[in-house]
Amino acid sequence: MSDTTRMTATAIAAAVRGGELSAREVASSALNLIAQHEGELHCFNVVTSEVALAQADAVDEKIARGEDPGPLAGVPIALKDNLCTRGVATTCSSKILEGWLPPYDATVVTRLIEAGAVSVGKSNLDEFAMGSSTENSAFGASKNPWDTSRVPGGSSGGSAAAVAAGFVPIALGSDTGGSIRQPAAFCGTVGMKPTYGLVSRYGLIAFASSLDQIGPFSTTVTDAALLLEAICGHDDRDSTSLRDTPTSFVGPLAEGIAGLRVGVITDFLSDADPLIVTAVRDAAGALASAGATVDEVAIPELMSGLAAYYLIAPAEASSNLSRYDGVRYGLRVDGPDVAKMNAETRAAGFGPEVKRRIMLGTYVLSAGYYDAYYAQAQRVRTMVANAFNRAYERFDVLLGPTTPSVAFQFGAKIDDPLAMYLSDLYTIPSNLAGHPAISVPFTLGEAGMPVGVQVFAPALGEQAMFRVAKAVEDAQQAGCRGPVELSAGASR
Amino acid sequence: MSEIVPGWELTVGLEVHCELQTKTKLFCSCANTFGSVANTNICPVCLGLPGSLPVLNEQAVEYAMRIGLALNCHVEPSIFHRKNYFYPDMPKDYQVSQYDEPINRDGSIELPSGTTVGIERAHLEEDTGKTSHMGGGGRIHDADYSLVDYNRAGVPLVEIVSRPEITSPEDARAYLNELRSILVATGASDGRMEEGSLRVDANVSVRRVGTTELGTRCEVKNMNSLRSLGRAIEYEAARQVELLEAGGRVVQETRHWNESTGSTSSLRSKEEAFDYRYFPEPDLVTIAPSSSWIEQVRGALPPMPGDRRRELTAAMAKSNPDLDASSYQDQIVTVVDLALDGLVVGAIAHGADGRLALARGANEAAARPDEARALSVEAFVELLGLETSGKISATQSKAVLTEMLDGHGAPSEIIKKLGYEGVDADALGVIVDAVIAANPNEWLRFVEGDERVAQFLLGQVMRETKGQANGKLVAEAFGVRKSR
Amino acid sequence: MAVEFTPEEVRYVATLARLKLSDEEVASYAVQLSAVLDHIDAIRALDLEGTPATSHSFDLVNIFRADEVRPGVDREEVLAQAPAAEDGRFRVPRILGEAP
Ligand SMILES: [Mg+2]
Ligand SMILES: [Zn+2]
């Protein structure tokens, strides 16, 4: 049997659709690799071998019957464990939801199955997607396949690591303040946050509802575009889902970037690691060589985004997480009355970071602080969006770093919440504005760890964003992206 | 302004929660039905399962607009907020409700008495599930544990908040009654208090006559009839006056009306703090009805109870110009409340006697309003005509009406069946003559003007005819013979 | 301006949030949240008079669903996930106060 774990999603789907590979072969190949290395990396909360093989067989049967198996036919995928999967444990890496079996599938899960994808497992995350390292997972951290002493980033660290390890060519994550792009940068994969409302949130367990978006991980820009095509589009079950949005992202990649105007955000270059600053400048140079016009732009308003985010996201989270009260599902720690039962359950079920954010959010929403904090943060959000939009009068896309540094060592920031929060400085503004952004591996930085470059676009500007991302990818340094050689990577 | 206790004035504001008669819940497609088997109308959304999202029911919005327009409110762009507090009947531990941008604002209700009560707002929100208290005394405090059914969770409610402009228990009842009639007229609600379709909370405060500042209020909950609303307000006002006269202070709190003891009591557990931390619901978007939608909803509204009372009053005035309108106002209120005004106004328009039509409407028909609404105006007119012309007595007419409400056919058929046509004028004459002959002394006293024996003579005729004679015709027959 | 989140405030907020905190947690959250609040406090100084508050990225309006019944979830499937159930309902310990 051939090893298909180095193939892109595009190549696998083409081979399966063309009958050169069976979906079962591909799934078995992925499951074998996972079985060998999952113990070192802990990408998954659960590996769903049976589900994967059954889905693979369904694809093969469709092909045998002469039916269209879908654009992702036989492509193995990892699903972040905050996406509801019917009958498959969905935990958000929290003890409070341990063992919960949702009675329904998230819309994206339904769409992936229709597209022929094969789901191999639920990937690890920071509890309730709150964190930047997966160290907040109640079930243990995931490891960075490039260097297992380093974090994979977070919160979608399991998905990023699974792609970087070659377990799967694509994965889904969710991005509330950078939770796809930051781990993608740390793990040398592509990671993309779509325009808010382009992908349905139905079945995505909410962290901060007004910021959350589901998006793709992949090794190539083309695969990210392919995966986005499969999951995007209006959904009646999500009131914030947009209508009449673009649906084609792979095709336009061929158009190149001649004539596109690229602005380099200078505010993001002052505090980043020097190698990362160099990477952004080199990427900008490559874009200019590929026919884009490149200039610099200062958008100082973006630097207020982090503070606004750490008001809005915890506020919404404090409310979204109230429902974990021990009454209807998940953990219960008994108490003499219902209020004490609630408080005991939540004390035992939530980890320290989740509690910290619930406390912060509850505080900023409480009487007397709403106007000073929450309402002001919502005005900052308007300010950030307006500032971006002013820049987009001059530029088609913007360019900057994804993170201020490369993947850090385990434990480096876990006791200093503020330091951890600062690693999302460059990703958060897109969430506040609802705009799309993508991180593309570009080079190797400090300690030989991958560096991602971020391409920003205005609302529904995904096509231009992908085209520029592809141009960045075309100029990337060899060996800066996954999948990594696991035997070498794991022992480093 | 009435004084409930001399020297004291009462101020009441009412908050009425009205369940909308939509087919589905406010934010999901589960059936909105009363009395289903526990937890059978549930889905990820109304159970607050992780990952689920709300989508607003358009019909609920339209019902809310109908209610607002019927209450003379402005319909405005509105948003939902989350009201955060923990309670096991609330699946998400927040209620999706409207806060400072409600769909309806600034309306009013005119009571039958002519008093106007301002409406501050009428907003949309979701209902909670239902808790049953098990073990102990079966009440919340002494229960061992509780069981929760989420069938009702997410049912659409419109909460109608009055201004604190109600000044007596009677006006509170009249307000609630009028509001119920309006809600039923809009088609948005079935108005059933006993099933919890309408639930009322009262904010009660008292102040010394002559002071302008409102006293500290208490919110009284758990009144489930018009009668208990009046009693609860009376009790609570008296409690507050007594407290204040003794030099005490009213504490702002929620109090529970206990129907059996006829008193209110504080139930808040002491250590509990409430801070609802309202913030805009990020999972829902703005409701901004276009002016054409608003006008279309307004145009489709049927006449409201106040309009219908005015119409019925006008019909009465035309039919019985000699009657003082105040003498039949209560009957008009009853007839309109029970939506029997169509029948009565129709009958009057077809020539029926107004006073008689209204009386039958407000009494016999009102006792069985559902059946009465199904009567045809023609049949009702026929019955009233038979009574007016003396072909049947008032007693017989009521009996025929009862049969008609039972669905036993047209008045003429029922009269035949009951044998009411048996005593015609000739036969009655023979019986009257026989009664006179058998009671010469009594007849003599009657002729001499002793009206007291008239009842006796009438009774004799009735006995002979087994109650079938028309009293009015008998009296006429006696009159004719007396003057001979 | 230094923002201080006192242990008393931490306790009050924990009550609102239905979280039972140990004394150590109260102490460490007071320190950590003060640091975070201190950082985010800077936004209070921004002059944003006239800038509207955004709670959604896009101004969607009137997103509705038709009033049509659709099947929900199976009661037994859901109750099987409940920590305690009885008689087709979710069982909870005694409730001390009425809903506010
Ligand atoms: Mg309310
Ligand atoms: Zn439902």
Short mmCIF file of N, CA and C in Angstrom, two decimals, chain A residues 12 43 63 125 127 191 262 297 300 308 313-314 393 401 403 464:
data_model
loop_
_atom_site.label_atom_id
_atom_site.label_comp_id
_atom_site.label_asym_id
_atom_site.label_seq_id
_atom_site.Cartn_x
_atom_site.Cartn_y
_atom_site.Cartn_z
N ILE A 12 -4.76 14.27 -3.48
CA ILE A 12 -5.51 13.10 -3.01
C ILE A 12 -6.88 13.06 -3.67
N CYS A 43 -1.97 15.28 19.16
CA CYS A 43 -2.76 16.21 18.35
C CYS A 43 -4.26 16.05 18.61
N ILE A 63 -18.08 6.25 -5.74
CA ILE A 63 -17.30 6.18 -6.99
C ILE A 63 -17.68 4.92 -7.76
N LEU A 125 -7.18 21.42 21.62
CA LEU A 125 -7.21 22.89 21.63
C LEU A 125 -7.04 23.38 23.06
N GLU A 127 -8.53 24.90 26.19
CA GLU A 127 -9.90 24.73 26.68
C GLU A 127 -10.80 25.87 26.19
N GLY A 191 -2.79 28.79 7.41
CA GLY A 191 -3.98 28.86 8.27
C GLY A 191 -4.72 30.13 7.95
N VAL A 262 -0.23 46.26 -2.59
CA VAL A 262 0.03 45.63 -1.29
C VAL A 262 0.59 46.68 -0.33
N VAL A 297 2.33 51.31 5.04
CA VAL A 297 1.18 52.03 5.57
C VAL A 297 1.19 51.94 7.10
N PRO A 300 -2.02 53.02 13.11
CA PRO A 300 -1.77 52.91 14.55
C PRO A 300 -3.00 52.46 15.34
N ALA A 308 -9.16 45.99 23.30
CA ALA A 308 -10.59 45.86 23.04
C ALA A 308 -10.99 44.38 23.02
N ALA A 313 -14.06 39.71 24.03
CA ALA A 313 -14.07 38.25 24.00
C ALA A 313 -14.41 37.65 25.37
N PRO A 314 -13.79 38.09 26.46
CA PRO A 314 -14.18 37.52 27.75
C PRO A 314 -15.63 37.84 28.13
N GLU A 393 -8.64 51.76 0.92
CA GLU A 393 -8.88 52.68 -0.18
C GLU A 393 -7.63 52.78 -1.05
N PRO A 401 3.46 40.53 9.80
CA PRO A 401 3.80 39.27 10.45
C PRO A 401 2.53 38.63 11.02
N THR A 403 2.87 36.59 13.89
CA THR A 403 3.15 36.56 15.33
C THR A 403 4.39 37.40 15.60
N ALA A 464 -8.56 37.94 -3.59
CA ALA A 464 -7.28 38.68 -3.71
C ALA A 464 -6.31 38.19 -2.63
#
